[in-house]
Coordinates of C-alpha atoms in Angstrom, one line a residue:
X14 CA 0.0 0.0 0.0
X15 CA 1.3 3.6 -0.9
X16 CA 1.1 5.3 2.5
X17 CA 1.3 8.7 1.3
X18 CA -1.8 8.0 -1.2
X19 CA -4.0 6.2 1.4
X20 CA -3.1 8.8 4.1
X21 CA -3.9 11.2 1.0
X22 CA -7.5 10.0 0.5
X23 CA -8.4 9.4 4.0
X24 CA -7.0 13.3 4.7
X25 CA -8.8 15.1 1.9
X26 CA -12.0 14.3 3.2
X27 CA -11.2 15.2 6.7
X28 CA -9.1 18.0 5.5
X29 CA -13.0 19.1 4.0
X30 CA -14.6 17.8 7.4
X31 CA -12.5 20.7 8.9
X32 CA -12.5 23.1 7.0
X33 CA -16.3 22.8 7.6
X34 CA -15.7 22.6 11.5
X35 CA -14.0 26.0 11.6
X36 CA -16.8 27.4 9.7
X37 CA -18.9 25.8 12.2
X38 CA -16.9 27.3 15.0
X39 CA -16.8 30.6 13.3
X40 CA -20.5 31.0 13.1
X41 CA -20.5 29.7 16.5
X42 CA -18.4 32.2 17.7
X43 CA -20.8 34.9 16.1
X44 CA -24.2 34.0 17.4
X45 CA -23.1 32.2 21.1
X46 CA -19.8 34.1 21.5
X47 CA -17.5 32.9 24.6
X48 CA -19.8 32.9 28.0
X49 CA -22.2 30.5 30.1
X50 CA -24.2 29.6 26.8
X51 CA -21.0 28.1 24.6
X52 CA -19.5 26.7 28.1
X53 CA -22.7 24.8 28.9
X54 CA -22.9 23.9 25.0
X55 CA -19.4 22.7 25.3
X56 CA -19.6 20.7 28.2
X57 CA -22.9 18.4 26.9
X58 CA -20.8 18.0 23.7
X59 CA -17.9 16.5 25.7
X60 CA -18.5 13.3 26.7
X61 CA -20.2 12.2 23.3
X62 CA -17.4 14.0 21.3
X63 CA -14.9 11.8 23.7
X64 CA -16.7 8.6 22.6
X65 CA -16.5 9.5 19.0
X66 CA -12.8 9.8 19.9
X67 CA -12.6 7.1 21.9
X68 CA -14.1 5.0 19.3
X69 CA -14.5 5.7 15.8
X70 CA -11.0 7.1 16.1
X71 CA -9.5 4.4 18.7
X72 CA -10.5 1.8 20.8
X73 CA -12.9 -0.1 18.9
X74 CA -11.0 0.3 15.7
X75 CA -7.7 -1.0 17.5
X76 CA -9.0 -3.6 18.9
X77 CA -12.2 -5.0 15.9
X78 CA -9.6 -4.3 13.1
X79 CA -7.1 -6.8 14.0
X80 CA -9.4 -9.3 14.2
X81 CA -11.6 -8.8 11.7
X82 CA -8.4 -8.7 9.3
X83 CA -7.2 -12.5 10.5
X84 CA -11.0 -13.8 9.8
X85 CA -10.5 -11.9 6.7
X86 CA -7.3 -14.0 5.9
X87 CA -8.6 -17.0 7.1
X88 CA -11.7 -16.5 5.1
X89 CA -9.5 -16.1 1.7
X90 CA -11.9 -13.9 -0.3
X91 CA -10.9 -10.9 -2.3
X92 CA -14.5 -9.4 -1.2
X93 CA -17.5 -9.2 1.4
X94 CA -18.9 -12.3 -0.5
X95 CA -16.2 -14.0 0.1
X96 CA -15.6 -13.2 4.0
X97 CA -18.7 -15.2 5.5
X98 CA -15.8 -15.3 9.0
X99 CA -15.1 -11.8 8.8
X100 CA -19.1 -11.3 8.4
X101 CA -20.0 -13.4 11.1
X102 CA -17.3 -12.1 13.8
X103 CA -19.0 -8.2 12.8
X104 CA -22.3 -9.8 14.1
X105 CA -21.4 -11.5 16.9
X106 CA -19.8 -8.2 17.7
X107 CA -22.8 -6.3 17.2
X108 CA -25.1 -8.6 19.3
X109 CA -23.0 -7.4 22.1
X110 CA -22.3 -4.1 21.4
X111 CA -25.7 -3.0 20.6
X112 CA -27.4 -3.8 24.0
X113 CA -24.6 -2.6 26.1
X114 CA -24.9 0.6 24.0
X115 CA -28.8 1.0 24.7
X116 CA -28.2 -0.1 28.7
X117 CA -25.3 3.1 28.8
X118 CA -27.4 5.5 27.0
X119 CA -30.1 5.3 29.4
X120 CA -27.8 4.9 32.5
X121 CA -26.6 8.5 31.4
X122 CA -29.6 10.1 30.4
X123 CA -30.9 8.8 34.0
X124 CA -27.7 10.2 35.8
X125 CA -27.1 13.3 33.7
X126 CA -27.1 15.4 36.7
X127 CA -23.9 14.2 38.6
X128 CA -22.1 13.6 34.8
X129 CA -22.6 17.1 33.8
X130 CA -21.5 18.0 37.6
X131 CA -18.4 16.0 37.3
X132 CA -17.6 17.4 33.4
X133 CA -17.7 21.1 35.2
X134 CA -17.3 21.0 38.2
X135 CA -20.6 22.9 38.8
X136 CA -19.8 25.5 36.4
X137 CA -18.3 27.3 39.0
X138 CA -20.9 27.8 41.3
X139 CA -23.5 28.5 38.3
X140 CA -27.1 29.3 39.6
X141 CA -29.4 26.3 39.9
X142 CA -31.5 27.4 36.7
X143 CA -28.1 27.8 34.4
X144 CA -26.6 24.1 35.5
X145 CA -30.6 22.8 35.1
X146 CA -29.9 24.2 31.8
X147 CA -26.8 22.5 31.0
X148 CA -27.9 19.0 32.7
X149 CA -30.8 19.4 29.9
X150 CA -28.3 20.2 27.0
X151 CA -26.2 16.9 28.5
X152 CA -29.4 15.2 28.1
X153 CA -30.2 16.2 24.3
X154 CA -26.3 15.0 23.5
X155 CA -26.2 11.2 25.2
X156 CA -28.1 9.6 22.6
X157 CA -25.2 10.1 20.0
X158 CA -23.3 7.8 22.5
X159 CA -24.9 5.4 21.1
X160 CA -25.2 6.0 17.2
X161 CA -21.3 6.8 17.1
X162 CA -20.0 3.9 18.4
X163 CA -22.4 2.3 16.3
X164 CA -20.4 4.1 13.3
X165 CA -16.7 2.7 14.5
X166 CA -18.1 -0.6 14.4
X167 CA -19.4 -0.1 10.0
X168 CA -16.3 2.1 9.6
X169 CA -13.8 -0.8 10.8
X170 CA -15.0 -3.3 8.7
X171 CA -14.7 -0.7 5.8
X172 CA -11.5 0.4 6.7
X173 CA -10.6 -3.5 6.9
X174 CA -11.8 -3.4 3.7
X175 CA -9.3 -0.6 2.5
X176 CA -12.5 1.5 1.9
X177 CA -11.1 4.8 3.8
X178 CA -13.1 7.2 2.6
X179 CA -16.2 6.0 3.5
X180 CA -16.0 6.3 7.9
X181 CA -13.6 9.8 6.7
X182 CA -16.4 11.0 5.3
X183 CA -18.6 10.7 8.0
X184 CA -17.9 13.7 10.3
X185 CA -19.0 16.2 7.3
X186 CA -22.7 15.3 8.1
X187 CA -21.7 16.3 12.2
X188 CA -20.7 20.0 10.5
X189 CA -23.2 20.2 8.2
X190 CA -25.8 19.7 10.5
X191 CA -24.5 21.9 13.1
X192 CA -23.8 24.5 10.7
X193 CA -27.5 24.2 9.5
X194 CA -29.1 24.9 12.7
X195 CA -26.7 27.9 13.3
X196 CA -27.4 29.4 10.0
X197 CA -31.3 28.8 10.2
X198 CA -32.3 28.4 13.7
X199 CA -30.1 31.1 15.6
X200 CA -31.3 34.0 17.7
X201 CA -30.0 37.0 20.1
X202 CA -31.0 34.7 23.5
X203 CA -27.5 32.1 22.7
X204 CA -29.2 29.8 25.3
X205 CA -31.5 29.2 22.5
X206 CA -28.7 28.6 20.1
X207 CA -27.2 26.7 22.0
X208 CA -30.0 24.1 22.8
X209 CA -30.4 23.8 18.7
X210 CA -27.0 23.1 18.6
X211 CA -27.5 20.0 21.1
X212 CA -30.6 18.7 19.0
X213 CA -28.2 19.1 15.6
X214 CA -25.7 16.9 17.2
X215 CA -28.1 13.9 18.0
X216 CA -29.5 14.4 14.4
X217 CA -25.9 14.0 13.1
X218 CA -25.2 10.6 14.6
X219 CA -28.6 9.0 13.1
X220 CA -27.4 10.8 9.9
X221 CA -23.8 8.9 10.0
X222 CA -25.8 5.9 11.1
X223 CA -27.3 5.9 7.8
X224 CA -24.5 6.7 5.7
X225 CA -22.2 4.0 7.1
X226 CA -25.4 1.2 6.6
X227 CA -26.0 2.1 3.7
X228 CA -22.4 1.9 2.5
X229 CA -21.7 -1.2 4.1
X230 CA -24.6 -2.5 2.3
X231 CA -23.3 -1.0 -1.5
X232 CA -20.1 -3.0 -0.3
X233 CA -22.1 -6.2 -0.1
X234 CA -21.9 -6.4 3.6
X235 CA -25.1 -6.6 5.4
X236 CA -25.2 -7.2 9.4
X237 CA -27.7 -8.9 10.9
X238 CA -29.4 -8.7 14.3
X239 CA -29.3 -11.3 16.3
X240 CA -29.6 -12.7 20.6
X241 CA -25.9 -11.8 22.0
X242 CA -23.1 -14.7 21.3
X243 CA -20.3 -14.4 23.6
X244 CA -18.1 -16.7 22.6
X245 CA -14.6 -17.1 22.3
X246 CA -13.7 -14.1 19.6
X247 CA -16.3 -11.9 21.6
X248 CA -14.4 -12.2 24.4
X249 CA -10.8 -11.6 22.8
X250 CA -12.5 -8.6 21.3
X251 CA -14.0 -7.2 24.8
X252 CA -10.9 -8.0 26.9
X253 CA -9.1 -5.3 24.1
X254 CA -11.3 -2.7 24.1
X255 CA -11.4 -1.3 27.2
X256 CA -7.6 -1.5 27.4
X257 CA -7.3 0.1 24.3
X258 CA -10.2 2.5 25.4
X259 CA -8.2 4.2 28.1
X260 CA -4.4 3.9 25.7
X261 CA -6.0 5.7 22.5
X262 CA -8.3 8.4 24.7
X263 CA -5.4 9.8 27.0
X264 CA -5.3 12.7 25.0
X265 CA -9.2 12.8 25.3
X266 CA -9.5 12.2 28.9
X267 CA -7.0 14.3 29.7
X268 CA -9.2 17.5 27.9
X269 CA -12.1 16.5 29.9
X270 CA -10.1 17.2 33.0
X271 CA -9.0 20.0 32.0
X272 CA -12.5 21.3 30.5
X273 CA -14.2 20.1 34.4
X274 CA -10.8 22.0 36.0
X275 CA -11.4 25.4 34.0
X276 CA -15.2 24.9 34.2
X277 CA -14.7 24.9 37.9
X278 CA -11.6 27.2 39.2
X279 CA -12.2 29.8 36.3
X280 CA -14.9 32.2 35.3
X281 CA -17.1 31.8 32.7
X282 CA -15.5 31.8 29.6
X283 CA -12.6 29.6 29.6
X284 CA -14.1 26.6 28.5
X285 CA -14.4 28.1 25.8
X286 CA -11.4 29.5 25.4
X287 CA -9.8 25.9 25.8
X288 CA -12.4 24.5 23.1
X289 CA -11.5 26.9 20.3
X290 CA -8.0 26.6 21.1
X291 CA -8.5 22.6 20.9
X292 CA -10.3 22.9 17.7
X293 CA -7.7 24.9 15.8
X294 CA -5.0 22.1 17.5
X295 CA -7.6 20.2 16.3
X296 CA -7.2 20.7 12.7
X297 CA -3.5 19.0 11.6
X298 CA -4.5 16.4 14.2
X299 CA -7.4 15.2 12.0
X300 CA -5.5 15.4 8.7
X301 CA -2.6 13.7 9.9
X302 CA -2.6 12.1 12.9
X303 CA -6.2 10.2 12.6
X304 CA -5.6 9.3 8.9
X305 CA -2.2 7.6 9.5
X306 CA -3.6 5.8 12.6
X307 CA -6.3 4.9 10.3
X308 CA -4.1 3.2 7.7
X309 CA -1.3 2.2 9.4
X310 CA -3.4 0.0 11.8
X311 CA -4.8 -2.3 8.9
X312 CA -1.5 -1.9 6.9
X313 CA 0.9 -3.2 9.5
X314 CA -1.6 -6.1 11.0
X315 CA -1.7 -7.3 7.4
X316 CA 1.9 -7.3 7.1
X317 CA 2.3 -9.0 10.6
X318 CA -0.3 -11.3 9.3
X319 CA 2.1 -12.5 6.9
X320 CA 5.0 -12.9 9.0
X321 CA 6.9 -9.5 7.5
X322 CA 8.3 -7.8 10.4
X323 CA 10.6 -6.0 7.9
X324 CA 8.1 -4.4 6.2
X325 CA 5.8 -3.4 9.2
X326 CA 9.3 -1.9 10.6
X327 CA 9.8 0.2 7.5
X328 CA 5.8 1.2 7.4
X329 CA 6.1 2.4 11.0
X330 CA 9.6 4.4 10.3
X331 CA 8.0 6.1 6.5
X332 CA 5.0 7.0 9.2
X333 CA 6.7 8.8 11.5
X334 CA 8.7 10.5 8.9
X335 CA 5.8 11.1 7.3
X336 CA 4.0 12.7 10.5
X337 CA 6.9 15.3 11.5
X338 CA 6.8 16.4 7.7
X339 CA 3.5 17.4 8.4
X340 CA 3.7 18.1 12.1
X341 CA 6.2 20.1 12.6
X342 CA 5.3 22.8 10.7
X343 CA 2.0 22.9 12.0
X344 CA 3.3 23.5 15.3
X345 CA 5.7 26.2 14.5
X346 CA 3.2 28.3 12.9
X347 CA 0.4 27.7 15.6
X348 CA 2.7 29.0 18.2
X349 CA 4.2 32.2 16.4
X350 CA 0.7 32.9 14.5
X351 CA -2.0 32.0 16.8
X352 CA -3.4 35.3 17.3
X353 CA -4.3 36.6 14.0
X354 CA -5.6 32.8 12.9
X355 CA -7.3 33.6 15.8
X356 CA -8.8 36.6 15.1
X357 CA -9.7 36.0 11.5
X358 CA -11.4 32.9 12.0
X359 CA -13.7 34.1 15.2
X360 CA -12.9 37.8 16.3
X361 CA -16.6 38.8 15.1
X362 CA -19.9 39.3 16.8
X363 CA -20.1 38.2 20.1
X364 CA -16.6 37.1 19.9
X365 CA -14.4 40.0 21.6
X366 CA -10.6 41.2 21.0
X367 CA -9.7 40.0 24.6
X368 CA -11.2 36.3 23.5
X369 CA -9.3 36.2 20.9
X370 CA -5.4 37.0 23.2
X371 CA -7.1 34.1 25.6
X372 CA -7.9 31.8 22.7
X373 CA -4.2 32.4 21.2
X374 CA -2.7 31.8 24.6
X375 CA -4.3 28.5 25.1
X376 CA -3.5 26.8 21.4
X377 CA -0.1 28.0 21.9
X378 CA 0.2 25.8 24.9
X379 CA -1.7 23.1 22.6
X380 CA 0.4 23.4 19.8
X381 CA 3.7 22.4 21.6
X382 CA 1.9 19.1 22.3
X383 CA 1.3 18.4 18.4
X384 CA 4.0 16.7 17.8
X385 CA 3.3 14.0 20.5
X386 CA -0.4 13.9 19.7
X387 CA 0.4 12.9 16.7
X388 CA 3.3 10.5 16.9
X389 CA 1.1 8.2 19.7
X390 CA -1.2 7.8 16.6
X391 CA 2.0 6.4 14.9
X392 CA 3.4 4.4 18.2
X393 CA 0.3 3.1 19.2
X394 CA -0.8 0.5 16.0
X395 CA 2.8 -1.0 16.7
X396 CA 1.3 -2.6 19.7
X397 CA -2.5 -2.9 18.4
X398 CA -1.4 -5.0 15.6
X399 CA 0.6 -7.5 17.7
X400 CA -3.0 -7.8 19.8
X401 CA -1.0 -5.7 22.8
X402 CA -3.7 -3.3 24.2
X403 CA -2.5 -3.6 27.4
X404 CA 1.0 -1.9 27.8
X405 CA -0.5 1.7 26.0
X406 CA -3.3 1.6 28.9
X407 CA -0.5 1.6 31.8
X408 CA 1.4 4.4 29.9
X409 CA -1.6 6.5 29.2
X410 CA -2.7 5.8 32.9
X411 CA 0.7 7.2 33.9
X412 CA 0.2 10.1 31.6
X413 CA -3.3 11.1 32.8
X414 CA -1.6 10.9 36.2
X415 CA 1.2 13.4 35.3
X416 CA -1.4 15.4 32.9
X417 CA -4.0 16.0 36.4
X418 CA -1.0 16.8 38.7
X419 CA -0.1 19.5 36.0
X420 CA -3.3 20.7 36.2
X421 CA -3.4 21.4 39.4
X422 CA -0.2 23.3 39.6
X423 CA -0.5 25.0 36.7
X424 CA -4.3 26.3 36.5
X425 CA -4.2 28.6 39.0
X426 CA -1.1 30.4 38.0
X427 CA -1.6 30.1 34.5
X428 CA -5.3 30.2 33.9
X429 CA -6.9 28.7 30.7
X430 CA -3.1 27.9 29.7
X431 CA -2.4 26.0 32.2
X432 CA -4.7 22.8 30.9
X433 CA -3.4 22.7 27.8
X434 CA 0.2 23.2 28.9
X435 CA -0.3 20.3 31.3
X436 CA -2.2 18.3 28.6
X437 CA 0.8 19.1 26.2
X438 CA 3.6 17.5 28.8
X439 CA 1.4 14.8 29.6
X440 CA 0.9 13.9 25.9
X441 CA 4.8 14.1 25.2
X442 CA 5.8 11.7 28.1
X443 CA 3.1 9.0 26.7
X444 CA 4.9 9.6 23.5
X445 CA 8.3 8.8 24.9
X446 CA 7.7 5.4 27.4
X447 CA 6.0 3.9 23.7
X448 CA 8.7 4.8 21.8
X449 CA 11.2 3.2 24.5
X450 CA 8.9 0.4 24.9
X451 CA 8.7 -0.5 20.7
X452 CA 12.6 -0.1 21.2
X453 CA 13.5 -2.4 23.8
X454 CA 11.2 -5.5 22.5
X455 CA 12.9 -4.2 19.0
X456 CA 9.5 -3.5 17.4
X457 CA 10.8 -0.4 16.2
X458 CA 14.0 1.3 15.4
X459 CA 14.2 4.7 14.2
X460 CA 16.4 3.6 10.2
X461 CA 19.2 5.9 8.9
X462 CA 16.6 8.2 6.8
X463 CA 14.3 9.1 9.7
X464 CA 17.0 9.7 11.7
X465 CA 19.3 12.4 9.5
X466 CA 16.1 13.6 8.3
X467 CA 14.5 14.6 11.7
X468 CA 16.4 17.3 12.5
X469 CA 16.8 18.8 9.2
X470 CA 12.4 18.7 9.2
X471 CA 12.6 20.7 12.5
X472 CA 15.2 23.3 11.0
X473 CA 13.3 23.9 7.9
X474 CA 10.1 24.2 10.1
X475 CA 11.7 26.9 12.5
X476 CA 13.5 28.6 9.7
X477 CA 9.6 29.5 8.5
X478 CA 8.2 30.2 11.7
X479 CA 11.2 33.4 11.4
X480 CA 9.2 34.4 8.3
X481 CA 6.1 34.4 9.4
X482 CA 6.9 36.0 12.9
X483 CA 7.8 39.0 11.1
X484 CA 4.6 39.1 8.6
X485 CA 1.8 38.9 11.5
X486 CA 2.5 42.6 11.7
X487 CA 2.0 43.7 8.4
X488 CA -1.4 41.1 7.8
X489 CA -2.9 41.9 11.5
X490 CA -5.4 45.2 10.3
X491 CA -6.5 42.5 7.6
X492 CA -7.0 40.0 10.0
X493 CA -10.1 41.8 12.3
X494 CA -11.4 43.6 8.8
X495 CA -14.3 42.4 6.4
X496 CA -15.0 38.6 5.4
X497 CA -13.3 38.7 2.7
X498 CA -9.6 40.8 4.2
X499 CA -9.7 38.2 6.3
X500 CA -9.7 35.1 4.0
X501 CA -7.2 36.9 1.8
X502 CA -4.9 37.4 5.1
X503 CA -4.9 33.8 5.8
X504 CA -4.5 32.9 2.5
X505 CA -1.6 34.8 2.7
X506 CA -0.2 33.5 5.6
X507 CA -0.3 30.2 4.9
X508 CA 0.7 30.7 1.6
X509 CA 4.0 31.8 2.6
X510 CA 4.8 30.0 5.3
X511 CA 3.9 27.0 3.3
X512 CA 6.5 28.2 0.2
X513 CA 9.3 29.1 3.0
X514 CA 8.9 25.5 4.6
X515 CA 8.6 23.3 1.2
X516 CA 11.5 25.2 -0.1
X517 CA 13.9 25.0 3.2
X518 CA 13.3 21.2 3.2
X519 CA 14.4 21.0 -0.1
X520 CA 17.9 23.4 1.0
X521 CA 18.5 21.1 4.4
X522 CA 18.3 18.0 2.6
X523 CA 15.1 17.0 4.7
X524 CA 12.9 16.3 1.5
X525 CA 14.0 15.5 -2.2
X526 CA 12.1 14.9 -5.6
X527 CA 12.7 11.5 -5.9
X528 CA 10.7 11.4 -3.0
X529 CA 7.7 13.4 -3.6
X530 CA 7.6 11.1 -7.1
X531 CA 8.0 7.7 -5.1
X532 CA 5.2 8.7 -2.7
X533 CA 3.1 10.0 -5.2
X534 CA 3.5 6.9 -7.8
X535 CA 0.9 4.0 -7.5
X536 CA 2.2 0.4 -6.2
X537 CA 2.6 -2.2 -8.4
X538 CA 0.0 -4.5 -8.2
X539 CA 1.2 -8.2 -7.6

């Protein structure tokens, strides 16, 4: 498989997935702004937003892909026709999954109260009517619970099936129908707004529901429903999810401390400060971090299927060469430009000049964490694939440990920095016990290109985080002006800094032709 071309396919579509989410955010920022409203909002879309995390983007996928691929070899077909195994394991997973699902959804609609009091803390000593509000919001938001998780289980077998695009494409109907209800049921009370924006997000999930059946179904792959069969495979597959559960949502559990720490020691406000932050962190984390987790998964436990640990090594290597390419410029310019991306993406309406220094504050602290978001993405299939879910759970235990002592020193001090600095450090030292662990059982070793090409990434990356230090001055009136000054101004941003990286990589060495040709070029087929 050409990993820059499956990473390609899988990333365009969630490249358009966020592009729609900062337009979502945007016209969030206009009609609800950055007070009790968009905290309370923010807080009910939490937990389901975690699961979706959890999920679609981790656990289940970590632990259902593996699986389903070995059924899928043992099964020998070159299609769903042919994979009456792989078919039969998806059901017998479903028979589970599905009553658990319905049992949890109405555990938290019955105990929304202390949930939405231990997501925030109590808002901070809120009056009883605003947190009756937000227990109501919580309430509107559980059901997608359900329906997501749903989702991760259609999208693994297509992903199994090397059909990307399909689960990548999913998240566009979450925007779109969020965007929708800003754009046609908005009003000046944002407490309104922000109850429509709950009832979008429930519609959204039955929305992906459909898409991903009806998929499956054009794939040839129809589930049944049947009584739940816990048998043998079942209870391999349970016995890895929650595991994996706790090792691919560190990052995620760790934000909901910090959301339920801000929510409670700050003022109003700095929830959302963190979540706009998050989102714009958000952004290269989707494009790169989720699609090569989403392809490197299937790709090395089909070469470890086949006994090639030489290939699986050299996958795991071209990934992580593949994510500091991308990565490290990211972060660079994140830090040095957050405050007119900022500003030109939310600094309207209700959304003031002093949101907009908090907001940049906060994704600086993010951004110096990308790098180690991303790379557990490319550490962690190294163990998934090999059926380990366990060792990633005790290092992201450790991590949420460090991550809510962090917290707690830094929050005060610091303020709405202060969580995502502590969730940045947390983040990096998960990153580092899974390398050394990969290391010392010789599942991975960093090979000659990745390591004389690391450095020179990070040079060429700083080298354009100079040049676009000194053109935030020049593009900052633009920035706060009309619609379209600002689209221009970030067009104009990113333009450059994109130009200054591309070429430095070329000048250090870090990137050559030959390259872009080889990961550009189509496999042979054999």
């Amino acid at each position: 498989m050409n990993l820059a071309r499956a990473l390609g396919s899988v990333g365009g579509l969630t490249l358009a997935s966020r592009v729609l989410g900062l337009v979502r955010d945007s016209l969030f920022a206009r009609y609800v702004g950055a007070g009790f409203a968009s905290d309370a909002f923010l807080i009910a879309f939490r937990l389901p937003n975690m699961f979706r995390a959890l999920f679609a983007e981790g656990a289940f996928s970590a632990a259902f892909i593996p699986m389903f691929n070995r059924k899928v070899a043992e099964d020998g077909g070159d299609g769903p026709a042919g994979l009456p195994r792989g078919v039969a394991f998806a059901e017998d997973a479903l028979s589970v999954l599905l009553p658990v699902l319905i049992a949890m959804t109405v555990l938290m609609e019955l105990a929304a109260w202390p949930v939405t009091w231990a997501l925030s803390g109590g808002f901070n000593h809120a009056s009883e009517a605003d947190f009756a509000f937000a227990v109501q919001l919580a309430r509107i938001t559980f059901p997608y619970l359900l329906l997501i998780s749903l989702v991760s289980l259609l999208g693994g077998i297509l992903n199994s099936l090397h059909r990307f695009w399909v689960a990548a494409a999913a998240p566009i109907l979450l925007n779109l129908c969020l965007i929708i209800a800003l754009l046609l049921f908005h009003d000046h009370e944002p407490l309104f707004t922000a109850r429509n924006q709950a009832i979008a997000v429930t519609v959204s999930g039955a929305l992906q529901l459909a898409w991903l059946v009806w998929a499956c179904r054009r794939a040839g792959v129809r589930l049944r429903l049947k009584r739940p069969t816990i048998n043998a495979d079942v209870r391999r597959l349970l016995s890895l999810i929650w595991p994996a559960a706790a090792g691919a949502g560190a990052m995620q559990i760790n934000l909901v401390v910090s959301t339920a720490l801000a929510a409670s020691l700050l003022g109003a406000g700095s929830v959302s400060y963190i979540y706009f932050a998050d989102r714009l962190n958000q952004l290269p984390l989707g494009l790169i971090g989720i699609g090569l987790g989403t392809v490197l998964l299937p790709t090395i436990s089909a070469q470890l299927g086949r006994g090639d640990e030489k290939a699986a090594m050299d996958t795991q290597n071209r990934g992580m060469e593949l994510a500091l390419f991308l990565t490290l410029p990211a972060t660079v310019a994140l830090v040095v430009c957050g405050a007119p991306i900022v500003a030109a993406l939310f600094q309207h309406g209700k959304f003031t000049p002093a949101d907009t220094a908090a907001t940049a504050a906060s994704l600086a602290a993010f951004s110096l964490g990308l790098p180690s978001y991303i790379l557990v993405k490319v550490l962690t299939p190294g163990f998934y694939a090999r059926h380990d879910t366990r060792t990633p759970v005790r290092y992201a235990t450790i991590s949420m440990a460090v991550n809510l002592a962090l917290n707690l020193a830094f929050i005060l001090p610091l303020r709405h920095v202060g969580p995502p600095l502590a969730t940045a450090i947390a983040s990096s030292v998960n990153v580092a016990m899974l390398w050394r662990a990969l290391a010392r059982r010789g599942h991975f070793v960093a090979d000659a290109q990745l390591t004389r090409r690391a450095p020179r990434l990070l040079a060429a990356a700083l080298l354009m985080g100079a040049v676009m230090w000194f053109a935030n001055a020049p593009l900052a009136p633009w920035t706060t002006g009309p619609s379209l000054h600002r689209w221009i101004a970030m067009f104009a941003l990113v333009a450059a800094g994109a130009l200054v990286y591309f070429a430095a990589t070329f000048l250090f060495g870090a990137f050559r032709v030959a390259d872009a040709r080889r990961l550009l070029r189509r496999p042979k087929q054999v």
